[in-house]
Amino acid sequence: MLHPPNVNSSRTQSIVLAISFLMATVVPAGEVTIHRDDWGVPHIYADLEEDGFFGLGYALAEDRLERFLGSLLWATGKLAAVRGESALESDLEKRLWMHSQEAQQGLLRLSPQLSANYEAFVEGVKRYMDHQPDHVPEWAPDFDATTMVVLTRAVLMQGMVLPDALGEVRRGGAPLFTAQELVAQKEQGASNGWVLAPWRTAAGATMVLADPHVSINDGSYYEYRLTSGTLKSCGYSLGPLLWQAHNRHVAWALTTGAPDVADCYAVGIDPNNPTTYQFNQQWHEMVTRQVSIDVLGSEPVQFTLEYVRLNDVLSPVVGRDATSAYVICTPYMHDAGTLDEEIYRINLARNVGEVRVAMKRLGMFPQTVLVGDSQGGMYYVRAGKTPKRPSGFDWSRPVS
């Protein structure tokens, strides 16, 4: 049974939540304490990891429920149902990249503990909604742990993968719809970070600075401190993803490394059958998907989405002209959930060596990763799954 906190209580007052809930696996009843410091940041304490994530979801909902729910609509391509036609192209882009479909497989890639943590985070958000119905907007969507993987995938694909790829499409002269143009024109961020070894500091301690240049008021980017079981993490989360953080042994900074991790291909099409394309001197039929997008104030809009299989990757058609279909191919298309597990393992790491083992999953999006541990170990890598490209082509433009 939950004893909900008084939302008018002092920001420095401790809140104790007695929780008992069911997930895919049986979760013991536990106790979560949320203490807010003078700046309102939640310090969450629990004996079990999943209980701590329950508290993280509850605290986030308490602070910014409506914005968080809006970010879920954006990520799943359902924003037009609330905002109307102005959000239709944004929804179309999210549907094109199959975030929701890929996240279903992504959830299965999570370890049992991380999957339980994500389920508990969702239950924490919903528990707040149950006990504070006046704070729940009428348009609140249904969501589950899979939606959390959709969120992390959509945010990082749009911010780290698609700008360069859509820029290549533009340089090839292919028409893009407005939402794609905005992503293609997006300038790279200017985050920074550094690490000092303990023998370089007056305190004799490793120092790590991370300046990601991200708004702290974003609907899903959330400051926290979490102590639950053996997991002790402090920093900023992306929903339940403990994204830019540190524990008692390891700290890390992430900056936009910007290796080119996606390519645009211009594949020839049959003018008499526009869903037939030529690749490796053979003709193939495109994979097509029918989607219906609800739009506030009007009838649902139907779209046919097209895909070409390149390098064993299902790659979306993002533009066309009279002779070619322009396709984006990236190794991140079918690996939803891999980043979530990698970041989770980094949060559990006790030294630089364990961070390196965690990163062998190769889920990290294009980032410069700087790591320091309490023993003075340091690590730097410009991460990102860059395709192996044969020479003789200009990979900054569509390749045919």
mmCIF file of C-alpha atoms in Angstrom:
data_model
loop_
_atom_site.group_PDB
_atom_site.id
_atom_site.type_symbol
_atom_site.label_atom_id
_atom_site.label_comp_id
_atom_site.label_asym_id
_atom_site.label_seq_id
_atom_site.Cartn_x
_atom_site.Cartn_y
_atom_site.Cartn_z
ATOM 1 C CA MET A 1 0.000 0.000 0.000
ATOM 2 C CA LEU A 2 1.261 3.467 -0.886
ATOM 3 C CA HIS A 3 0.952 6.416 1.434
ATOM 4 C CA PRO A 4 1.161 9.284 -1.091
ATOM 5 C CA PRO A 5 3.187 12.326 -0.111
ATOM 6 C CA ASN A 6 1.697 15.701 0.566
ATOM 7 C CA VAL A 7 2.594 17.667 -2.554
ATOM 8 C CA ASN A 8 2.622 20.882 -0.531
ATOM 9 C CA SER A 9 5.218 19.600 1.902
ATOM 10 C CA SER A 10 8.607 21.238 2.305
ATOM 11 C CA ARG A 11 11.043 20.462 -0.477
ATOM 12 C CA THR A 12 13.538 19.232 2.104
ATOM 13 C CA GLN A 13 11.118 16.846 3.776
ATOM 14 C CA SER A 14 11.740 13.124 3.358
ATOM 15 C CA ILE A 15 8.957 11.137 1.708
ATOM 16 C CA VAL A 16 8.588 7.444 2.459
ATOM 17 C CA LEU A 17 6.705 5.317 -0.042
ATOM 18 C CA ALA A 18 5.701 1.824 1.039
ATOM 19 C CA ILE A 19 5.359 -0.089 -2.194
ATOM 20 C CA SER A 20 4.075 -3.470 -3.211
ATOM 21 C CA PHE A 21 3.406 -4.188 -6.861
ATOM 22 C CA LEU A 22 3.564 -6.967 -9.454
ATOM 23 C CA MET A 23 5.615 -7.035 -12.634
ATOM 24 C CA ALA A 24 6.725 -9.751 -15.025
ATOM 25 C CA THR A 25 8.567 -11.241 -12.072
ATOM 26 C CA VAL A 26 7.496 -11.100 -8.438
ATOM 27 C CA VAL A 27 8.917 -8.041 -6.707
ATOM 28 C CA PRO A 28 9.176 -8.102 -2.907
ATOM 29 C CA ALA A 29 7.450 -5.369 -0.975
ATOM 30 C CA GLY A 30 9.959 -2.648 -0.169
ATOM 31 C CA GLU A 31 10.354 0.871 1.070
ATOM 32 C CA VAL A 32 11.482 3.866 -0.955
ATOM 33 C CA THR A 33 12.566 7.113 0.634
ATOM 34 C CA ILE A 34 12.667 10.264 -1.502
ATOM 35 C CA HIS A 35 14.454 13.190 0.101
ATOM 36 C CA ARG A 36 14.520 16.471 -1.794
ATOM 37 C CA ASP A 37 17.421 18.809 -1.179
ATOM 38 C CA ASP A 38 17.283 22.607 -1.152
ATOM 39 C CA TRP A 39 17.251 22.681 -4.956
ATOM 40 C CA GLY A 40 14.414 20.151 -5.225
ATOM 41 C CA VAL A 41 16.632 17.347 -6.556
ATOM 42 C CA PRO A 42 15.288 13.935 -5.447
ATOM 43 C CA HIS A 43 17.649 11.704 -3.444
ATOM 44 C CA ILE A 44 16.132 8.237 -3.695
ATOM 45 C CA TYR A 45 16.968 5.388 -1.308
ATOM 46 C CA ALA A 46 15.826 1.761 -1.499
ATOM 47 C CA ASP A 47 17.174 -1.682 -0.685
ATOM 48 C CA LEU A 48 16.396 -3.098 -4.120
ATOM 49 C CA GLU A 49 17.302 -1.703 -7.535
ATOM 50 C CA GLU A 50 13.776 -1.981 -8.905
ATOM 51 C CA ASP A 51 12.377 -0.172 -5.868
ATOM 52 C CA GLY A 52 14.803 2.674 -6.497
ATOM 53 C CA PHE A 53 13.650 2.936 -10.113
ATOM 54 C CA PHE A 54 10.062 2.997 -8.859
ATOM 55 C CA GLY A 55 11.029 6.027 -6.780
ATOM 56 C CA LEU A 56 12.773 7.643 -9.759
ATOM 57 C CA GLY A 57 9.628 7.315 -11.859
ATOM 58 C CA TYR A 58 7.478 8.649 -9.025
ATOM 59 C CA ALA A 59 9.752 11.667 -8.462
ATOM 60 C CA LEU A 60 9.942 12.510 -12.177
ATOM 61 C CA ALA A 61 6.152 12.350 -12.460
ATOM 62 C CA GLU A 62 5.791 14.569 -9.412
ATOM 63 C CA ASP A 63 7.989 17.239 -11.016
ATOM 64 C CA ARG A 64 7.132 17.153 -14.732
ATOM 65 C CA LEU A 65 4.452 14.613 -15.539
ATOM 66 C CA GLU A 66 2.846 16.468 -18.421
ATOM 67 C CA ARG A 67 6.133 17.196 -20.173
ATOM 68 C CA PHE A 68 7.253 13.593 -19.727
ATOM 69 C CA LEU A 69 4.010 12.231 -21.160
ATOM 70 C CA GLY A 70 4.399 14.650 -24.066
ATOM 71 C CA SER A 71 7.860 13.261 -24.779
ATOM 72 C CA LEU A 72 6.348 9.766 -24.951
ATOM 73 C CA LEU A 73 3.787 10.954 -27.511
ATOM 74 C CA TRP A 74 6.607 12.528 -29.532
ATOM 75 C CA ALA A 75 8.789 9.396 -29.428
ATOM 76 C CA THR A 76 5.979 7.005 -30.390
ATOM 77 C CA GLY A 77 4.694 9.185 -33.215
ATOM 78 C CA LYS A 78 1.354 10.022 -31.621
ATOM 79 C CA LEU A 79 1.731 13.740 -31.019
ATOM 80 C CA ALA A 80 -0.658 14.845 -33.786
ATOM 81 C CA ALA A 81 -3.551 13.280 -31.876
ATOM 82 C CA VAL A 82 -3.012 15.999 -29.254
ATOM 83 C CA ARG A 83 -1.464 18.916 -31.176
ATOM 84 C CA GLY A 84 -3.111 18.522 -34.528
ATOM 85 C CA GLU A 85 -1.757 18.727 -38.051
ATOM 86 C CA SER A 86 1.352 20.704 -37.056
ATOM 87 C CA ALA A 87 2.787 17.531 -35.486
ATOM 88 C CA LEU A 88 1.877 15.190 -38.345
ATOM 89 C CA GLU A 89 5.287 15.208 -40.041
ATOM 90 C CA SER A 90 7.059 14.606 -36.730
ATOM 91 C CA ASP A 91 4.815 11.579 -36.159
ATOM 92 C CA LEU A 92 5.481 10.344 -39.677
ATOM 93 C CA GLU A 93 9.239 10.453 -39.116
ATOM 94 C CA LYS A 94 8.987 8.434 -35.880
ATOM 95 C CA ARG A 95 6.796 5.849 -37.588
ATOM 96 C CA LEU A 96 9.195 5.651 -40.532
ATOM 97 C CA TRP A 97 12.058 4.659 -38.232
ATOM 98 C CA MET A 98 9.914 1.981 -36.560
ATOM 99 C CA HIS A 99 10.904 3.021 -33.039
ATOM 100 C CA SER A 100 7.975 1.231 -31.424
ATOM 101 C CA GLN A 101 8.460 -1.987 -33.410
ATOM 102 C CA GLU A 102 12.208 -2.089 -32.819
ATOM 103 C CA ALA A 103 11.758 -1.354 -29.105
ATOM 104 C CA GLN A 104 9.706 -4.532 -28.683
ATOM 105 C CA GLN A 105 12.823 -6.505 -29.582
ATOM 106 C CA GLY A 106 14.963 -4.047 -27.648
ATOM 107 C CA LEU A 107 13.176 -4.793 -24.396
ATOM 108 C CA LEU A 108 14.015 -8.477 -24.863
ATOM 109 C CA ARG A 109 17.706 -7.556 -25.111
ATOM 110 C CA LEU A 110 17.719 -6.112 -21.600
ATOM 111 C CA SER A 111 19.039 -8.223 -18.750
ATOM 112 C CA PRO A 112 16.339 -9.454 -16.352
ATOM 113 C CA GLN A 113 17.343 -6.897 -13.708
ATOM 114 C CA LEU A 114 17.305 -3.931 -16.074
ATOM 115 C CA SER A 115 13.978 -5.056 -17.525
ATOM 116 C CA ALA A 116 12.583 -5.201 -13.968
ATOM 117 C CA ASN A 117 14.014 -1.733 -13.303
ATOM 118 C CA TYR A 118 12.265 -0.287 -16.366
ATOM 119 C CA GLU A 119 8.991 -1.956 -15.378
ATOM 120 C CA ALA A 120 9.324 -0.499 -11.898
ATOM 121 C CA PHE A 121 10.049 2.994 -13.262
ATOM 122 C CA VAL A 122 6.811 2.819 -15.260
ATOM 123 C CA GLU A 123 4.918 1.639 -12.186
ATOM 124 C CA GLY A 124 6.317 4.584 -10.234
ATOM 125 C CA VAL A 125 5.023 7.063 -12.805
ATOM 126 C CA LYS A 126 1.641 5.368 -12.914
ATOM 127 C CA ARG A 127 1.400 5.193 -9.144
ATOM 128 C CA TYR A 128 1.767 8.967 -8.985
ATOM 129 C CA MET A 129 -0.887 9.322 -11.685
ATOM 130 C CA ASP A 130 -3.253 7.071 -9.731
ATOM 131 C CA HIS A 131 -2.903 9.109 -6.567
ATOM 132 C CA GLN A 132 -2.846 12.544 -8.224
ATOM 133 C CA PRO A 133 -5.512 12.291 -10.966
ATOM 134 C CA ASP A 134 -5.982 16.046 -11.065
ATOM 135 C CA HIS A 135 -2.414 16.352 -12.393
ATOM 136 C CA VAL A 136 -2.968 13.883 -15.252
ATOM 137 C CA PRO A 137 -3.825 15.485 -18.624
ATOM 138 C CA GLU A 138 -6.852 14.142 -20.485
ATOM 139 C CA TRP A 139 -4.640 13.108 -23.397
ATOM 140 C CA ALA A 140 -2.272 10.975 -21.260
ATOM 141 C CA PRO A 141 -1.144 7.984 -23.360
ATOM 142 C CA ASP A 142 -0.867 4.400 -22.239
ATOM 143 C CA PHE A 143 2.752 3.323 -21.847
ATOM 144 C CA ASP A 144 4.872 0.475 -20.558
ATOM 145 C CA ALA A 145 8.519 -0.581 -20.311
ATOM 146 C CA THR A 146 8.741 -0.940 -24.098
ATOM 147 C CA THR A 147 7.820 2.742 -24.405
ATOM 148 C CA MET A 148 10.887 3.619 -22.329
ATOM 149 C CA VAL A 149 13.100 1.925 -24.931
ATOM 150 C CA VAL A 150 11.196 3.816 -27.647
ATOM 151 C CA LEU A 151 12.032 7.058 -25.839
ATOM 152 C CA THR A 152 15.770 6.454 -25.545
ATOM 153 C CA ARG A 153 15.988 5.247 -29.147
ATOM 154 C CA ALA A 154 13.981 8.140 -30.622
ATOM 155 C CA VAL A 155 15.858 10.860 -28.728
ATOM 156 C CA LEU A 156 19.296 9.570 -29.603
ATOM 157 C CA MET A 157 18.524 8.591 -33.214
ATOM 158 C CA GLN A 158 17.167 12.039 -33.960
ATOM 159 C CA GLY A 159 19.945 13.862 -32.145
ATOM 160 C CA MET A 160 22.970 11.752 -33.076
ATOM 161 C CA VAL A 161 22.317 9.735 -36.249
ATOM 162 C CA LEU A 162 19.799 11.427 -38.520
ATOM 163 C CA PRO A 163 21.205 14.977 -38.935
ATOM 164 C CA ASP A 164 24.276 13.859 -40.921
ATOM 165 C CA ALA A 165 22.338 11.237 -42.859
ATOM 166 C CA LEU A 166 19.557 13.602 -43.906
ATOM 167 C CA GLY A 167 22.205 16.187 -44.763
ATOM 168 C CA GLU A 168 23.627 13.712 -47.289
ATOM 169 C CA VAL A 169 20.152 13.355 -48.816
ATOM 170 C CA ARG A 170 19.875 17.134 -49.152
ATOM 171 C CA ARG A 171 23.278 17.346 -50.841
ATOM 172 C CA GLY A 172 21.998 14.836 -53.390
ATOM 173 C CA GLY A 173 19.106 17.123 -54.252
ATOM 174 C CA ALA A 174 16.337 14.827 -53.059
ATOM 175 C CA PRO A 175 13.209 16.500 -51.671
ATOM 176 C CA LEU A 176 12.577 16.115 -47.937
ATOM 177 C CA PHE A 177 9.470 17.024 -46.000
ATOM 178 C CA THR A 178 9.723 19.927 -43.544
ATOM 179 C CA ALA A 179 10.356 17.899 -40.377
ATOM 180 C CA GLN A 180 13.252 16.122 -42.093
ATOM 181 C CA GLU A 181 14.655 19.425 -43.344
ATOM 182 C CA LEU A 182 14.720 20.744 -39.788
ATOM 183 C CA VAL A 183 16.683 17.708 -38.616
ATOM 184 C CA ALA A 184 19.056 17.931 -41.597
ATOM 185 C CA GLN A 185 19.778 21.598 -40.849
ATOM 186 C CA LYS A 186 20.376 20.986 -37.154
ATOM 187 C CA GLU A 187 23.809 22.139 -36.059
ATOM 188 C CA GLN A 188 25.958 19.801 -34.030
ATOM 189 C CA GLY A 189 25.940 20.450 -30.307
ATOM 190 C CA ALA A 190 28.931 21.881 -28.478
ATOM 191 C CA SER A 191 29.281 19.819 -25.323
ATOM 192 C CA ASN A 192 32.612 19.347 -23.595
ATOM 193 C CA GLY A 193 34.295 17.376 -20.831
ATOM 194 C CA TRP A 194 37.637 16.683 -19.202
ATOM 195 C CA VAL A 195 39.272 14.367 -16.668
ATOM 196 C CA LEU A 196 42.028 15.126 -14.159
ATOM 197 C CA ALA A 197 44.032 12.369 -12.494
ATOM 198 C CA PRO A 198 44.274 12.517 -8.656
ATOM 199 C CA TRP A 199 47.976 13.399 -8.723
ATOM 200 C CA ARG A 200 47.010 16.548 -10.685
ATOM 201 C CA THR A 201 44.501 17.862 -8.127
ATOM 202 C CA ALA A 202 44.971 19.581 -4.755
ATOM 203 C CA ALA A 203 42.396 17.249 -3.198
ATOM 204 C CA GLY A 204 44.199 14.145 -4.436
ATOM 205 C CA ALA A 205 40.982 12.978 -6.077
ATOM 206 C CA THR A 206 40.023 12.219 -9.675
ATOM 207 C CA MET A 207 37.953 15.056 -11.144
ATOM 208 C CA VAL A 208 35.600 14.734 -14.119
ATOM 209 C CA LEU A 209 33.715 17.629 -15.709
ATOM 210 C CA ALA A 210 30.755 16.937 -17.992
ATOM 211 C CA ASP A 211 29.049 19.866 -19.724
ATOM 212 C CA PRO A 212 26.519 18.299 -22.117
ATOM 213 C CA HIS A 213 24.708 21.549 -23.035
ATOM 214 C CA VAL A 214 21.279 19.976 -22.571
ATOM 215 C CA SER A 215 18.292 21.780 -21.072
ATOM 216 C CA ILE A 216 17.592 20.628 -17.526
ATOM 217 C CA ASN A 217 13.911 21.469 -18.104
ATOM 218 C CA ASP A 218 13.482 18.891 -20.855
ATOM 219 C CA GLY A 219 10.501 16.589 -20.343
ATOM 220 C CA SER A 220 12.592 13.424 -20.093
ATOM 221 C CA TYR A 221 16.034 14.702 -18.993
ATOM 222 C CA TYR A 222 15.971 14.595 -15.222
ATOM 223 C CA GLU A 223 18.410 15.242 -12.360
ATOM 224 C CA TYR A 224 18.494 12.597 -9.624
ATOM 225 C CA ARG A 225 20.521 10.791 -6.986
ATOM 226 C CA LEU A 226 19.770 7.089 -6.636
ATOM 227 C CA THR A 227 20.963 4.646 -3.979
ATOM 228 C CA SER A 228 19.289 1.267 -4.407
ATOM 229 C CA GLY A 229 20.942 -2.039 -3.616
ATOM 230 C CA THR A 230 24.458 -2.046 -5.056
ATOM 231 C CA LEU A 231 23.527 0.622 -7.607
ATOM 232 C CA LYS A 232 24.586 4.108 -6.541
ATOM 233 C CA SER A 233 24.211 6.652 -9.316
ATOM 234 C CA CYS A 234 23.966 10.430 -9.456
ATOM 235 C CA GLY A 235 23.442 12.675 -12.465
ATOM 236 C CA TYR A 236 20.881 13.064 -15.230
ATOM 237 C CA SER A 237 18.595 10.384 -16.597
ATOM 238 C CA LEU A 238 16.747 10.097 -19.888
ATOM 239 C CA GLY A 239 13.569 8.606 -18.503
ATOM 240 C CA PRO A 240 14.869 5.482 -16.719
ATOM 241 C CA LEU A 241 18.201 5.532 -18.610
ATOM 242 C CA LEU A 242 20.877 6.745 -16.157
ATOM 243 C CA TRP A 243 22.551 8.594 -18.976
ATOM 244 C CA GLN A 244 25.062 11.214 -17.819
ATOM 245 C CA ALA A 245 26.077 10.286 -14.302
ATOM 246 C CA HIS A 246 28.662 8.925 -11.902
ATOM 247 C CA ASN A 247 28.785 6.356 -9.130
ATOM 248 C CA ARG A 248 31.136 6.093 -6.148
ATOM 249 C CA HIS A 249 33.967 4.690 -8.243
ATOM 250 C CA VAL A 250 33.554 5.922 -11.808
ATOM 251 C CA ALA A 251 32.481 9.149 -13.516
ATOM 252 C CA TRP A 252 32.037 9.819 -17.216
ATOM 253 C CA ALA A 253 31.512 12.699 -19.600
ATOM 254 C CA LEU A 254 29.765 12.349 -22.960
ATOM 255 C CA THR A 255 30.223 14.836 -25.778
ATOM 256 C CA THR A 256 29.064 14.700 -29.374
ATOM 257 C CA GLY A 257 31.870 12.847 -31.146
ATOM 258 C CA ALA A 258 30.034 12.968 -34.503
ATOM 259 C CA PRO A 259 31.561 10.072 -36.465
ATOM 260 C CA ASP A 260 29.517 9.392 -39.589
ATOM 261 C CA VAL A 261 27.381 6.378 -38.650
ATOM 262 C CA ALA A 262 24.807 6.426 -41.460
ATOM 263 C CA ASP A 263 24.904 6.511 -45.248
ATOM 264 C CA CYS A 264 22.503 7.600 -47.961
ATOM 265 C CA TYR A 265 22.076 5.389 -51.009
ATOM 266 C CA ALA A 266 20.335 6.435 -54.224
ATOM 267 C CA VAL A 267 18.813 3.261 -55.641
ATOM 268 C CA GLY A 268 17.319 3.148 -59.109
ATOM 269 C CA ILE A 269 13.577 2.558 -59.372
ATOM 270 C CA ASP A 270 11.442 1.104 -62.130
ATOM 271 C CA PRO A 271 9.307 3.993 -63.495
ATOM 272 C CA ASN A 272 6.545 1.510 -64.305
ATOM 273 C CA ASN A 273 6.630 0.018 -60.808
ATOM 274 C CA PRO A 274 7.877 2.599 -58.294
ATOM 275 C CA THR A 275 8.136 0.067 -55.442
ATOM 276 C CA THR A 276 10.686 -1.983 -57.386
ATOM 277 C CA TYR A 277 14.329 -0.990 -56.942
ATOM 278 C CA GLN A 278 17.691 -2.062 -58.327
ATOM 279 C CA PHE A 279 20.570 -3.084 -56.070
ATOM 280 C CA ASN A 280 23.687 -5.076 -57.007
ATOM 281 C CA GLN A 281 22.359 -5.230 -60.572
ATOM 282 C CA GLN A 282 19.246 -7.072 -59.460
ATOM 283 C CA TRP A 283 15.645 -5.917 -59.092
ATOM 284 C CA HIS A 284 13.910 -6.229 -55.749
ATOM 285 C CA GLU A 285 10.499 -5.354 -54.301
ATOM 286 C CA MET A 286 10.410 -2.799 -51.501
ATOM 287 C CA VAL A 287 8.998 -3.680 -48.106
ATOM 288 C CA THR A 288 5.949 -1.490 -47.441
ATOM 289 C CA ARG A 289 4.026 -0.701 -44.252
ATOM 290 C CA GLN A 290 0.650 0.980 -43.956
ATOM 291 C CA VAL A 291 0.264 3.353 -41.029
ATOM 292 C CA SER A 292 -2.646 5.448 -39.824
ATOM 293 C CA ILE A 293 -1.923 8.573 -37.782
ATOM 294 C CA ASP A 294 -4.637 10.171 -35.675
ATOM 295 C CA VAL A 295 -4.861 13.954 -36.021
ATOM 296 C CA LEU A 296 -6.719 16.245 -33.650
ATOM 297 C CA GLY A 297 -9.641 17.928 -35.395
ATOM 298 C CA SER A 298 -9.586 15.802 -38.549
ATOM 299 C CA GLU A 299 -9.783 12.274 -39.864
ATOM 300 C CA PRO A 300 -6.816 9.899 -39.443
ATOM 301 C CA VAL A 301 -4.196 10.225 -42.193
ATOM 302 C CA GLN A 302 -2.994 7.116 -44.033
ATOM 303 C CA PHE A 303 0.584 6.682 -45.229
ATOM 304 C CA THR A 304 2.527 3.983 -47.051
ATOM 305 C CA LEU A 305 6.065 3.705 -45.698
ATOM 306 C CA GLU A 306 8.740 2.126 -47.891
ATOM 307 C CA TYR A 307 11.933 0.257 -47.032
ATOM 308 C CA VAL A 308 14.867 -1.196 -48.921
ATOM 309 C CA ARG A 309 17.044 -3.976 -47.526
ATOM 310 C CA LEU A 310 20.694 -2.952 -47.781
ATOM 311 C CA ASN A 311 23.594 -4.777 -46.144
ATOM 312 C CA ASP A 312 20.987 -6.907 -44.317
ATOM 313 C CA VAL A 313 19.531 -3.748 -42.759
ATOM 314 C CA LEU A 314 15.942 -2.663 -43.367
ATOM 315 C CA SER A 315 16.504 0.932 -44.466
ATOM 316 C CA PRO A 316 13.746 3.543 -44.856
ATOM 317 C CA VAL A 317 13.114 5.484 -48.036
ATOM 318 C CA VAL A 318 13.285 9.144 -46.994
ATOM 319 C CA GLY A 319 12.971 10.842 -50.397
ATOM 320 C CA ARG A 320 12.379 10.266 -54.112
ATOM 321 C CA ASP A 321 12.892 11.864 -57.472
ATOM 322 C CA ALA A 322 11.995 10.660 -60.960
ATOM 323 C CA THR A 323 14.709 8.002 -61.160
ATOM 324 C CA SER A 324 15.850 7.175 -57.614
ATOM 325 C CA ALA A 325 14.704 6.378 -54.118
ATOM 326 C CA TYR A 326 16.939 7.826 -51.396
ATOM 327 C CA VAL A 327 17.546 5.423 -48.548
ATOM 328 C CA ILE A 328 19.295 5.841 -45.175
ATOM 329 C CA CYS A 329 21.211 2.828 -43.915
ATOM 330 C CA THR A 330 22.685 2.730 -40.403
ATOM 331 C CA PRO A 331 23.944 -0.066 -38.122
ATOM 332 C CA TYR A 332 21.756 1.405 -35.362
ATOM 333 C CA MET A 333 18.527 0.398 -37.116
ATOM 334 C CA HIS A 334 18.077 -2.973 -35.388
ATOM 335 C CA ASP A 335 19.878 -2.593 -32.051
ATOM 336 C CA ALA A 336 17.289 -0.940 -29.781
ATOM 337 C CA GLY A 337 17.970 -1.683 -26.128
ATOM 338 C CA THR A 338 21.710 -2.263 -26.593
ATOM 339 C CA LEU A 339 22.574 1.251 -25.456
ATOM 340 C CA ASP A 340 20.255 0.929 -22.437
ATOM 341 C CA GLU A 341 22.065 -2.200 -21.248
ATOM 342 C CA GLU A 342 25.476 -0.664 -21.903
ATOM 343 C CA ILE A 343 24.731 2.470 -19.884
ATOM 344 C CA TYR A 344 23.313 0.329 -17.075
ATOM 345 C CA ARG A 345 26.541 -1.700 -16.942
ATOM 346 C CA ILE A 346 28.611 1.493 -16.911
ATOM 347 C CA ASN A 347 26.612 2.636 -13.882
ATOM 348 C CA LEU A 348 27.611 -0.589 -12.110
ATOM 349 C CA ALA A 349 31.293 -0.333 -13.055
ATOM 350 C CA ARG A 350 33.927 -0.004 -10.320
ATOM 351 C CA ASN A 351 36.836 1.046 -12.514
ATOM 352 C CA VAL A 352 37.835 1.989 -16.046
ATOM 353 C CA GLY A 353 38.393 -1.641 -16.978
ATOM 354 C CA GLU A 354 34.797 -2.539 -16.198
ATOM 355 C CA VAL A 355 33.594 0.441 -18.233
ATOM 356 C CA ARG A 356 35.556 -0.875 -21.208
ATOM 357 C CA VAL A 357 33.954 -4.299 -20.775
ATOM 358 C CA ALA A 358 30.497 -2.679 -20.640
ATOM 359 C CA MET A 359 31.191 -0.760 -23.851
ATOM 360 C CA LYS A 360 32.020 -3.939 -25.754
ATOM 361 C CA ARG A 361 28.274 -4.182 -26.368
ATOM 362 C CA LEU A 362 28.798 -1.410 -28.950
ATOM 363 C CA GLY A 363 25.487 0.223 -28.186
ATOM 364 C CA MET A 364 26.894 3.719 -27.642
ATOM 365 C CA PHE A 365 25.657 6.374 -30.023
ATOM 366 C CA PRO A 366 28.188 8.720 -31.671
ATOM 367 C CA GLN A 367 29.846 10.118 -28.570
ATOM 368 C CA THR A 368 33.229 11.061 -27.240
ATOM 369 C CA VAL A 369 33.407 9.145 -23.956
ATOM 370 C CA LEU A 370 35.799 10.310 -21.219
ATOM 371 C CA VAL A 371 36.018 8.208 -18.059
ATOM 372 C CA GLY A 372 37.890 8.566 -14.775
ATOM 373 C CA ASP A 373 37.888 6.213 -11.794
ATOM 374 C CA SER A 374 38.735 6.682 -8.131
ATOM 375 C CA GLN A 375 42.120 4.944 -8.556
ATOM 376 C CA GLY A 376 43.220 7.447 -11.190
ATOM 377 C CA GLY A 377 42.472 5.288 -14.200
ATOM 378 C CA MET A 378 41.364 7.216 -17.287
ATOM 379 C CA TYR A 379 39.827 6.193 -20.585
ATOM 380 C CA TYR A 380 38.967 8.016 -23.811
ATOM 381 C CA VAL A 381 37.175 6.669 -26.861
ATOM 382 C CA ARG A 382 35.375 8.222 -29.791
ATOM 383 C CA ALA A 383 32.492 5.772 -29.866
ATOM 384 C CA GLY A 384 30.068 5.059 -32.657
ATOM 385 C CA LYS A 385 29.343 2.148 -34.995
ATOM 386 C CA THR A 386 30.836 3.441 -38.238
ATOM 387 C CA PRO A 387 30.099 1.342 -41.334
ATOM 388 C CA LYS A 388 33.009 -0.216 -43.217
ATOM 389 C CA ARG A 389 33.025 1.731 -46.465
ATOM 390 C CA PRO A 390 34.825 0.754 -49.683
ATOM 391 C CA SER A 391 37.009 3.410 -51.259
ATOM 392 C CA GLY A 392 36.148 5.127 -54.513
ATOM 393 C CA PHE A 393 32.904 6.769 -53.366
ATOM 394 C CA ASP A 394 32.015 10.171 -51.948
ATOM 395 C CA TRP A 395 30.259 9.065 -48.747
ATOM 396 C CA SER A 396 29.255 12.646 -47.900
ATOM 397 C CA ARG A 397 26.641 12.417 -50.665
ATOM 398 C CA PRO A 398 24.148 9.773 -51.843
ATOM 399 C CA VAL A 399 25.948 6.716 -53.212
ATOM 400 C CA SER A 400 24.490 4.877 -56.194
#
